[in-house]
Short mmCIF file of C-alpha atoms in Angstrom, two decimals:
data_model
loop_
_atom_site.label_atom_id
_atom_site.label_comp_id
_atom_site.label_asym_id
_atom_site.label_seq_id
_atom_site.Cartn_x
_atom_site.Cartn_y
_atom_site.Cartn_z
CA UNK D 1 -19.93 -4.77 -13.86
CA UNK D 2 -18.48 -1.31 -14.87
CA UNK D 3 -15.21 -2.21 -13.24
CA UNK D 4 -14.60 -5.34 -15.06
CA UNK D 5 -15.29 -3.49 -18.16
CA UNK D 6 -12.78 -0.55 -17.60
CA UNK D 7 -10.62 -3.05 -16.70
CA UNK D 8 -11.06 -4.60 -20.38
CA UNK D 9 -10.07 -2.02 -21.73
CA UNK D 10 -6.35 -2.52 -20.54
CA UNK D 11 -4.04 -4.89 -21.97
CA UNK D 12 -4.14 -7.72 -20.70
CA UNK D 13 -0.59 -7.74 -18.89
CA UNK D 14 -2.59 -4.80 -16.97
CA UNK D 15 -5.51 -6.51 -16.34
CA UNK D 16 -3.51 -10.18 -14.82
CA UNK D 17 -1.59 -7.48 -12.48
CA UNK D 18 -4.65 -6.02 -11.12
CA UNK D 19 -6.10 -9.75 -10.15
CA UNK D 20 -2.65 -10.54 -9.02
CA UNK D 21 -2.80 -7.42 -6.86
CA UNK D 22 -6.31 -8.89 -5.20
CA UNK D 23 -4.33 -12.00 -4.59
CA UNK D 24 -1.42 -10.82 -3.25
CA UNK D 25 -3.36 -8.89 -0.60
CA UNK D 26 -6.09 -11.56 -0.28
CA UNK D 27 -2.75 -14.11 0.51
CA UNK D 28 -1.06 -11.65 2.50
CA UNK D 29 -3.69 -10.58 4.75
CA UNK D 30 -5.19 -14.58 4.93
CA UNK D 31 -1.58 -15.25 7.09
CA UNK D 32 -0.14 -12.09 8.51
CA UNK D 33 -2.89 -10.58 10.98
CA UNK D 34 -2.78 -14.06 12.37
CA UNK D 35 0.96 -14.72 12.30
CA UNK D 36 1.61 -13.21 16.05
CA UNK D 37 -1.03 -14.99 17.89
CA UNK D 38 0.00 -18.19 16.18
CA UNK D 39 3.73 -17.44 17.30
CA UNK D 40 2.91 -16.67 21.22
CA UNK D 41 -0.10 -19.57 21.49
CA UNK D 42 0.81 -22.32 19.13
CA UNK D 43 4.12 -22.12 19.22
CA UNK D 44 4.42 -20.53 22.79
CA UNK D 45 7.68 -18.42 21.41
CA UNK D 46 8.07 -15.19 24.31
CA UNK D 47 7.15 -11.89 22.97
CA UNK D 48 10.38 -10.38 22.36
CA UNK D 49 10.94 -13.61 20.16
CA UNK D 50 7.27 -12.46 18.35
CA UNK D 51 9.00 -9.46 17.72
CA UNK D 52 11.96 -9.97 16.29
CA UNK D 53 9.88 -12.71 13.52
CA UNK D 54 7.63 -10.17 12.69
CA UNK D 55 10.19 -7.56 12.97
CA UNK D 56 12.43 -9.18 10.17
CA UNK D 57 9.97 -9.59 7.84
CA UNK D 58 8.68 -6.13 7.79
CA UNK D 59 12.77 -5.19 7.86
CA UNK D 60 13.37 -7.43 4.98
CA UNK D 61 10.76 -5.60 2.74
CA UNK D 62 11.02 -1.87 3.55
CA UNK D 63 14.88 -2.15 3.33
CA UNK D 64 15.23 -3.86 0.14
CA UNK D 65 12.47 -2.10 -1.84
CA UNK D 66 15.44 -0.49 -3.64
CA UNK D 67 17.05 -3.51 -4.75
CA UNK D 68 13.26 -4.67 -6.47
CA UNK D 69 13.06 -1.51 -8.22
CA UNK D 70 16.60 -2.00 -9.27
CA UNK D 71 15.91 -5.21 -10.21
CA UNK D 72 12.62 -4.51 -12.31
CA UNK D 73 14.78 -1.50 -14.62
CA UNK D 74 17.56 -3.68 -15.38
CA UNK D 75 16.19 -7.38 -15.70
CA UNK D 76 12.47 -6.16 -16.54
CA UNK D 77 9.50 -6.49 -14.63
CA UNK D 78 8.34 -9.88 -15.64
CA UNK D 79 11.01 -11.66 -14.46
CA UNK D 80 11.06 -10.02 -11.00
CA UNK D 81 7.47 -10.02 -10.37
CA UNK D 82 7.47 -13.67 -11.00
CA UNK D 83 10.45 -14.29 -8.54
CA UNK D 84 8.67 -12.07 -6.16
CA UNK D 85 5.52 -14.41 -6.20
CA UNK D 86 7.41 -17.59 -5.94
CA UNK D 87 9.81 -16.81 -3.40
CA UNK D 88 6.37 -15.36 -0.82
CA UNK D 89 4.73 -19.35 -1.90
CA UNK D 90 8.15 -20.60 -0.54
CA UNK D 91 8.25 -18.26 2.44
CA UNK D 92 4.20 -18.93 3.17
CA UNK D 93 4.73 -22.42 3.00
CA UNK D 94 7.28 -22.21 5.54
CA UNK D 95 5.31 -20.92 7.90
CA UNK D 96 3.05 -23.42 7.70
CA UNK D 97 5.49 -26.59 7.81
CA UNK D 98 8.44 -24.85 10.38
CA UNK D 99 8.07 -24.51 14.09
CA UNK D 100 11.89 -23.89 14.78
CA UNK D 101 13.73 -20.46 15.35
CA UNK D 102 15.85 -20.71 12.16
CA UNK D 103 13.01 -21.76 9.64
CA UNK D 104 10.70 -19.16 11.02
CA UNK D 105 13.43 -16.06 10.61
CA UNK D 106 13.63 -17.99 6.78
CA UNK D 107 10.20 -17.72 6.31
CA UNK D 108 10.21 -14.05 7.23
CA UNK D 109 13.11 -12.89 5.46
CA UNK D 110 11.82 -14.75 2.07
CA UNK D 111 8.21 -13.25 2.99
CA UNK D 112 10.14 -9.77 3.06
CA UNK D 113 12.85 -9.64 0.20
CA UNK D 114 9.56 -11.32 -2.23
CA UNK D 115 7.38 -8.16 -1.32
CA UNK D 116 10.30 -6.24 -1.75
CA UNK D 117 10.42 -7.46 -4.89
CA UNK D 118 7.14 -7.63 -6.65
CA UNK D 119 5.76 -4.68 -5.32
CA UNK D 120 8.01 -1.66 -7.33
CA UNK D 121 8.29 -4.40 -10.16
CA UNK D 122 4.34 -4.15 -10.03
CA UNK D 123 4.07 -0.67 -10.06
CA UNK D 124 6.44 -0.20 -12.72
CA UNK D 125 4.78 -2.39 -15.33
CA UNK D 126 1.64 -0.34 -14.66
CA UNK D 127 2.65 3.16 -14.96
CA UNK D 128 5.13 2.01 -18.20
CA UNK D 129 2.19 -0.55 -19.94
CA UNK D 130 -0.85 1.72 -18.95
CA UNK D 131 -0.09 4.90 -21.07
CA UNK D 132 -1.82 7.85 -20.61
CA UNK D 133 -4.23 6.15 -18.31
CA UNK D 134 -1.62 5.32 -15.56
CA UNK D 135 -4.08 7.43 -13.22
CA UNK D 136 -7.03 4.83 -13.98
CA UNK D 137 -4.99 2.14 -13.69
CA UNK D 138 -3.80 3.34 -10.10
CA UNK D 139 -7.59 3.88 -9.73
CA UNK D 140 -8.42 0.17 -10.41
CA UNK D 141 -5.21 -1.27 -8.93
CA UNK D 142 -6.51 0.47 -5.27
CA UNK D 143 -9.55 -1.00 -5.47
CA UNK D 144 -8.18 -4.27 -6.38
CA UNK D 145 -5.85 -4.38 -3.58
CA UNK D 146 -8.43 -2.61 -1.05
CA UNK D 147 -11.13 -5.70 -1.89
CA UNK D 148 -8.06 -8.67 -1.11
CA UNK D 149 -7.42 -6.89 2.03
CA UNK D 150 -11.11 -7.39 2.98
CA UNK D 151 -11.29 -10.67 2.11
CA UNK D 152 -8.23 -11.70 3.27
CA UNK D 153 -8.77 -11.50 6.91
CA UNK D 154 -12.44 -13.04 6.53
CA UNK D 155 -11.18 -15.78 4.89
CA UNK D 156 -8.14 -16.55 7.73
CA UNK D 157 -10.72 -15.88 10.19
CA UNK D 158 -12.67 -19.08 8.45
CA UNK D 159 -9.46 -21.36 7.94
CA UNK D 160 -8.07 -20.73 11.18
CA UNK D 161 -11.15 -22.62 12.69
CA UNK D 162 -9.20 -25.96 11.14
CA UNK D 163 -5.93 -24.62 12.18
CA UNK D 164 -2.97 -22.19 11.23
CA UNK D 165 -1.35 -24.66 9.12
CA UNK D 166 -4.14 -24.82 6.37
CA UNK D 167 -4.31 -20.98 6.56
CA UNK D 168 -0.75 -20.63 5.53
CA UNK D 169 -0.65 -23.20 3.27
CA UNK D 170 -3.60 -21.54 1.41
CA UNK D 171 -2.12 -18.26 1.34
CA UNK D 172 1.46 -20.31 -0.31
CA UNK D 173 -1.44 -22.00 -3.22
CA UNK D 174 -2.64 -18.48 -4.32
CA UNK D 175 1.04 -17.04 -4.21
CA UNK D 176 1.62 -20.59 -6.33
CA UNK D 177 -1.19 -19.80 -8.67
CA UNK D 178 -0.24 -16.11 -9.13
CA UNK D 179 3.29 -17.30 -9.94
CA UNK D 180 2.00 -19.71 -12.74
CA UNK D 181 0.03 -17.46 -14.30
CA UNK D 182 2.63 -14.70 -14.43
CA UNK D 183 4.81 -16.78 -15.89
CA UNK D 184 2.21 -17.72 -19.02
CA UNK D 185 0.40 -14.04 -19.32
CA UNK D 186 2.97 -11.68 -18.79
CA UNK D 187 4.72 -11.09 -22.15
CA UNK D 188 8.17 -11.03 -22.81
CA UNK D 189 9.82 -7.85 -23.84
CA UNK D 190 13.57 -7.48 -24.21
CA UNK D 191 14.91 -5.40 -21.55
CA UNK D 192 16.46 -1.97 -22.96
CA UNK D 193 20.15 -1.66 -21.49
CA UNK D 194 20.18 1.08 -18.47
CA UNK D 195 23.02 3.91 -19.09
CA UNK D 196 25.51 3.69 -16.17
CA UNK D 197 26.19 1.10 -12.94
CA UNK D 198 23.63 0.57 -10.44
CA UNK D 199 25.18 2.40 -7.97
CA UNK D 200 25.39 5.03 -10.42
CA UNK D 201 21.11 5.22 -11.30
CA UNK D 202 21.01 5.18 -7.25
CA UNK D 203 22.96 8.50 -7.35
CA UNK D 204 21.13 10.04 -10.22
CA UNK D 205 17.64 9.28 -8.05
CA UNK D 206 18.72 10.09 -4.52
CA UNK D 207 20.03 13.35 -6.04
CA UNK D 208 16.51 14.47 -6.89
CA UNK D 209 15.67 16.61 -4.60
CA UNK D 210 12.74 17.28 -6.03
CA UNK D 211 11.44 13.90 -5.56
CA UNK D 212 13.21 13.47 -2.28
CA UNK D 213 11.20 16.18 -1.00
CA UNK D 214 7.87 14.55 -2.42
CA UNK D 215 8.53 11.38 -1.07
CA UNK D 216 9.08 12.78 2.11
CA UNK D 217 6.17 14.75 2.35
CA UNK D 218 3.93 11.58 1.28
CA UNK D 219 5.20 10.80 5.42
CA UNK D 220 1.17 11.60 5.95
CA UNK D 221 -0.44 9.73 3.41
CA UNK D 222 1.30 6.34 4.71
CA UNK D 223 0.94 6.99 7.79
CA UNK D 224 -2.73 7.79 7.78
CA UNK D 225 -3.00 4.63 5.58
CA UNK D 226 -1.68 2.71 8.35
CA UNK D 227 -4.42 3.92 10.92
CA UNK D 228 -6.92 1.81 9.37
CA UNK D 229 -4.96 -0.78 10.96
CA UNK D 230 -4.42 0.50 14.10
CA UNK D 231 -6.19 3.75 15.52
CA UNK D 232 -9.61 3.44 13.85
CA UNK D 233 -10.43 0.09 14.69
CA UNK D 234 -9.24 0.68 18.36
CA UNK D 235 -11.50 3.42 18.19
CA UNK D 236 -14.21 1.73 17.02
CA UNK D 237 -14.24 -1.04 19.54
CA UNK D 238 -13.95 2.00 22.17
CA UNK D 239 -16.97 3.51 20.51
CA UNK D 240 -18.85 0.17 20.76
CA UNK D 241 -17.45 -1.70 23.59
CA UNK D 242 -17.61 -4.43 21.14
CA UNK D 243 -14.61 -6.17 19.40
CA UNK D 244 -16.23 -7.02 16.08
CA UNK D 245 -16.71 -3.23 15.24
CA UNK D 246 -13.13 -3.11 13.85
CA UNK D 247 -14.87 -4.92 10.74
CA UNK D 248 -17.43 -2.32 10.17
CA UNK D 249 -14.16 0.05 9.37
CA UNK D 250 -13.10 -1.87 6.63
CA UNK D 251 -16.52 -2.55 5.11
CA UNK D 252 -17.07 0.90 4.65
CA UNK D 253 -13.46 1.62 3.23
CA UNK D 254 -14.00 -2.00 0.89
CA UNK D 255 -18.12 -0.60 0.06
CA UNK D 256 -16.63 3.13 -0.92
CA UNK D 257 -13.67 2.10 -2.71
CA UNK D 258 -15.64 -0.46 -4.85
CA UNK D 259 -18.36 2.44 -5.66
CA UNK D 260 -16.42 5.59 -5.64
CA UNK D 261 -12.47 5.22 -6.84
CA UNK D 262 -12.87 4.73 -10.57
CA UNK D 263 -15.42 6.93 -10.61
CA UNK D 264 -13.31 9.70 -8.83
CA UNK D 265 -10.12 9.32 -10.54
CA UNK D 266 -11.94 10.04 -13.97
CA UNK D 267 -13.96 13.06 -13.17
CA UNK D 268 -10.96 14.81 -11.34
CA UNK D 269 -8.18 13.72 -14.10
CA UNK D 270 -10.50 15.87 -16.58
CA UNK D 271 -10.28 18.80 -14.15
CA UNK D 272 -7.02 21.03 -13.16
CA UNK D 273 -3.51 19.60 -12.12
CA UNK D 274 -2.78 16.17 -10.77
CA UNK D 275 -0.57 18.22 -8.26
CA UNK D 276 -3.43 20.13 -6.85
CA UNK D 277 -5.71 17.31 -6.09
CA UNK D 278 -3.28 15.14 -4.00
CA UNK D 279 -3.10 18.23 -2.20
CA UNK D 280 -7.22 17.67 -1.66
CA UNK D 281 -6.80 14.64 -0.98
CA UNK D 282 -3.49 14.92 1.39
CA UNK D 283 -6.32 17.41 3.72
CA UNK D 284 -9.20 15.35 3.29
CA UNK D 285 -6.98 12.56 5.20
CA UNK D 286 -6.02 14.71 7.44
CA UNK D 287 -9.67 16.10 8.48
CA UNK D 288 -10.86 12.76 8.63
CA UNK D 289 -9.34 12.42 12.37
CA UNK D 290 -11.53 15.44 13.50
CA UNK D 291 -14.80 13.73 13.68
CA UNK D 292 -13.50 10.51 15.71
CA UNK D 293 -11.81 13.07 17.90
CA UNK D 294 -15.00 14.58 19.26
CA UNK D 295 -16.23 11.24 20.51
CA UNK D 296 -12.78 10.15 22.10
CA UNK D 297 -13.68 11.07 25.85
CA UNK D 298 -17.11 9.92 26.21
CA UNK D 299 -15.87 7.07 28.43
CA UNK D 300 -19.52 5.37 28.18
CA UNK D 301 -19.40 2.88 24.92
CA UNK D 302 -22.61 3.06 22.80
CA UNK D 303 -23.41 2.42 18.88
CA UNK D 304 -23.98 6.51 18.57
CA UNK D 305 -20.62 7.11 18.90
CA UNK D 306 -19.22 4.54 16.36
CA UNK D 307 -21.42 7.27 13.64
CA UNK D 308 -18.09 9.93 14.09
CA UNK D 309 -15.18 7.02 13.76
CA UNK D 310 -17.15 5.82 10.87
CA UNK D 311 -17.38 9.00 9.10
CA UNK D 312 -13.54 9.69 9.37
CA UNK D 313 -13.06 6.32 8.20
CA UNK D 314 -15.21 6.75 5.34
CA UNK D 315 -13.22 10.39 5.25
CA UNK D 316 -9.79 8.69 5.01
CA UNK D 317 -11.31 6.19 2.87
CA UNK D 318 -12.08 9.24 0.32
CA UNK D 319 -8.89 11.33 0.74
CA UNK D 320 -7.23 8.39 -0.07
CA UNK D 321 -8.92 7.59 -3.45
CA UNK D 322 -8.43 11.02 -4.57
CA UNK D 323 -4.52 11.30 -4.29
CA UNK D 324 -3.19 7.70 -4.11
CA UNK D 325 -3.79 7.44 -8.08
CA UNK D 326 -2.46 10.26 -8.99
CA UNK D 327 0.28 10.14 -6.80
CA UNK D 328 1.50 6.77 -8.51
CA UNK D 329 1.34 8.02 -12.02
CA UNK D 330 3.19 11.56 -10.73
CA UNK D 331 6.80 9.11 -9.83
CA UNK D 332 7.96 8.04 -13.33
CA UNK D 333 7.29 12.02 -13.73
CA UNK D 334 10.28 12.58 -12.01
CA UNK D 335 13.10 10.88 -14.20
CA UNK D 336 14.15 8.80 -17.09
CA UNK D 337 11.51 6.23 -17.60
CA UNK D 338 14.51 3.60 -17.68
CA UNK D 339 14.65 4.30 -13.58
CA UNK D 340 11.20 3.74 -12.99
CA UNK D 341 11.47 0.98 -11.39
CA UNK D 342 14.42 2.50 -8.85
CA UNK D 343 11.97 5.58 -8.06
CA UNK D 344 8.95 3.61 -7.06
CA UNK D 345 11.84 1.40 -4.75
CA UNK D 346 13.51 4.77 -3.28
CA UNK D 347 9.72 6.13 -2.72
CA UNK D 348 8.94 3.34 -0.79
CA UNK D 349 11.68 3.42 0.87
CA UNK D 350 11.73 6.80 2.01
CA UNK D 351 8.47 6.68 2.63
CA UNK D 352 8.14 4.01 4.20
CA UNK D 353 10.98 5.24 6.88
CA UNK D 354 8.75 8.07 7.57
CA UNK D 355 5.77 6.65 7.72
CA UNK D 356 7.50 4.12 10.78
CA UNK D 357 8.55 7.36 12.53
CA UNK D 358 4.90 8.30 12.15
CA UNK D 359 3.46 5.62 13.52
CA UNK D 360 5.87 5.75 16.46
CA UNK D 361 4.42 9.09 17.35
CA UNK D 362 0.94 7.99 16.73
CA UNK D 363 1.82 5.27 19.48
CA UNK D 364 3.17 7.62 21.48
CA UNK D 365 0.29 10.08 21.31
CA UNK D 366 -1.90 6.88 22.17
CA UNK D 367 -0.39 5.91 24.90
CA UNK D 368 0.58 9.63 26.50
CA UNK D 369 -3.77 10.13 25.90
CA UNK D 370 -5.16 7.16 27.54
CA UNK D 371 -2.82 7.96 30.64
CA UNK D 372 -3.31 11.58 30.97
CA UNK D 373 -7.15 11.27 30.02
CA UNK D 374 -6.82 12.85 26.76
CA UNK D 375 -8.20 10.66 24.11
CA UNK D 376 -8.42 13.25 21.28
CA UNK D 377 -4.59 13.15 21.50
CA UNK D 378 -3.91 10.28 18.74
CA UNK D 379 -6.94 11.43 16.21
CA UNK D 380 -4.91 15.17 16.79
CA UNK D 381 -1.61 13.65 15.99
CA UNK D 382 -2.96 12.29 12.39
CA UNK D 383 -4.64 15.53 11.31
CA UNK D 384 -1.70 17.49 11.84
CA UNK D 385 0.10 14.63 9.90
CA UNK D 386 -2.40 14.91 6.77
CA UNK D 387 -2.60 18.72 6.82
CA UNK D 388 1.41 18.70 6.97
CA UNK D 389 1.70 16.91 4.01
CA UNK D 390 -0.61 18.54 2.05
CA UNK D 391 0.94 21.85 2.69
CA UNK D 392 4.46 20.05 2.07
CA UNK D 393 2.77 19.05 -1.31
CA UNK D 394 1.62 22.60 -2.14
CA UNK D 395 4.38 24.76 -0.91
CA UNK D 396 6.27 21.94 -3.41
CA UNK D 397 3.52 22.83 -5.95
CA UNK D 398 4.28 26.91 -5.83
CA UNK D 399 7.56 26.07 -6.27
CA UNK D 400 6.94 24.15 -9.42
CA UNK D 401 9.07 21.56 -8.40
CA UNK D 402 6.73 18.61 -9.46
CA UNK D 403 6.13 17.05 -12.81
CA UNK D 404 3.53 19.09 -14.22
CA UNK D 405 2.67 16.66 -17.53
CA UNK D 406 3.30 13.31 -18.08
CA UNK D 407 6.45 11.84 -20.11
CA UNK D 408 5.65 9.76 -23.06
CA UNK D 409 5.63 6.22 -21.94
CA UNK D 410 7.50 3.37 -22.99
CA UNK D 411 7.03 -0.17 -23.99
CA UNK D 412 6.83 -1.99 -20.43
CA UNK D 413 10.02 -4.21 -19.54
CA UNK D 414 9.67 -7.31 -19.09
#
């Protein structure tokens, strides 16, 4: 009840984008954890065919963040965030209706380039429209998106018992629905003409090093994010010996999140620099592999040993809601708030680069322990990632390299 009423107290533009971001990960997460298996056993495509599908579609988004965050600056947010939304219904539907090669790489690339889109575009509008309370907004826009990705995957799980084809086109309705209402909430606002060509505000950012550097350190933070996807629920079915334990991961993260980010973000905004506690938050990640790691080589399953993968998911869970918000309202810090939009893109881009490299030695590490009988290996790998970062973050700190107070914002384009 307290969340709905913070939320109220946002404009309403604010408040659409934070339901939109439950949908869009509610939609997302109904289709895409299911998207492989339907491509080997419905469609009986090889795995190297698998691959390349889902391989475009994450290519298409990570590669053109740039261009959304281009696009949000100089045609406004509204606009792109709408396209976003429709062009993911289009792609979704796809999926659902097209069994050949050449439809399915469509569906992926239009998938992609929509994320691509809305997702900087998304961000942008926040941290412009939400004020001095970009840091609560962040707050309530993680919890938001933490809740669709929880219900997203129960819900496939449901539809999938008619068939894949309902799933998808479900996911295409609420990406439908989002669009529509977009396109009658979001307001308006003339777009404010950027100074210089767009090859030219591409420049200006990538010659940041200052933010260059902080994206690059933020290589920890999205990496560790990913693990919730891959090397805490395989360590939780190891724990268990049961395959349904994977849930109990994202229960705790959805249970925390729900109770503890809004109320985190507002007691540590009143207390000492932004800076320093994604720092905190950067180590907390980080520590949250050492538990898990004690419980790695037990070889004998049993529901004791789940406790430790728990706790350092309920670790990573917390690390997480301390710097994620703050970390979103630090980016516009960094430049003219008429580029907004082209930092969040570049961020995620460079970021998300990183974070791939990161996840390749994660695999790696995974792999390299379960033949050599050193499970602790992995959960190693990820501290050192999280404890990296946050000294990447600090030594960037002592340099005082980061934004240290926010810019006045501006009216939100639209």
């Amino acid at each position: 009840m307290k969340t709905w009423h913070e939320m109220r107290r946002f404009p309403l533009a604010v408040q659409l984008l934070l339901v939109n971001q439950l949908g869009v990960n509610t939609g997302f997460y109904l289709l895409i954890p299911y998207l492989a298996t339907h491509l080997d056993e419905n469609l009986g495509l090889s795995a190297a065919v698998v691959g390349v599908v889902l391989g475009v579609r994450n290519l298409s988004q990570q590669g053109l963040f740039l261009i959304g965050g281009s696009a949000s600056d100089r045609l406004g947010a509204r606009g792109v965030i709408i396209a976003g939304c429709a062009l993911r219904t289009v792609g979704f539907a796809l999926f659902a209706l097209g069994d050949s090669l050449p439809l399915l790489l469509a569906a992926s690339v239009l998938s992609g380039l929509a994320g691509a889109l809305f997702n900087p575009a998304v961000r942008a509008y926040i941290a412009q429209e939400a004020d001095e309370r970009k840091a609560e907004a962040f707050a309530l826009f993680n919890m938001f998106a933490t809740t669709g990705a929880l219900i997203g995957p129960l819900l496939g799980s449901a539809l999938l018992l008619v068939d894949f084809r309902t799933s998808a086109l479900t996911a295409a309705g609420i990406f439908a629905a989002l669009t529509v209402a977009q396109a009658l909430v979001l307001p308006a606002r003339q777009v404010k003409p950027s100074e210089g060509t767009v090859f030219a505000n591409w420049r200006e950012v990538l010659g940041n090093r200052a933010f260059l550097a902080f994206a690059l350190a933020m290589v920890g933070m999205f990496t560790l994010q990913n693990q919730l996807y891959l090397l805490l629920p395989d360590g939780a079915r190891r724990a268990t010996g049961w395959d349904g334990a994977a849930g109990l991961v994202f229960l705790v993260g959805t249970v925390s999140n729900l109770a503890l980010q809004l109320r985190i973000t507002r007691a540590l905004s009143s207390r000492g620099s932004r800076t320093r506690w994604i720092v905190v938050g950067l180590s907390v990640m980080g520590l949250a592999f050492l538990p898990p790691a004690l419980v790695a080589d037990t070889g004998s399953p049993g529901w004791l040993d789940a406790v430790p993968v728990l706790l350092g998911a309920l670790l990573l869970y917390l690390g997480v809601m301390v710097a994620q918000p703050f970390v979103m309202e630090l980016i516009p810090g960094f430049g003219r708030p008429e580029l907004t939009g082209t930092y969040f893109g570049i961020f995620y881009v460079v970021s998300g680069i990183a974070a791939a490299v990161g996840n390749t030695v994660v695999g790696w590490a995974m792999d390299t322990g379960a033949r050599g009988n050193a499970g602790w290996l992995p959960w190693a790998c990820c501290a050192l990632f999280g404890l990296a970062s946050a000294l990447g973050v600090a030594w960037l700190r002592r340099l005082g390299s980061l934004p240290t107070h926010r810019k006045p914002a501006v009216p939100a384009t639209a």
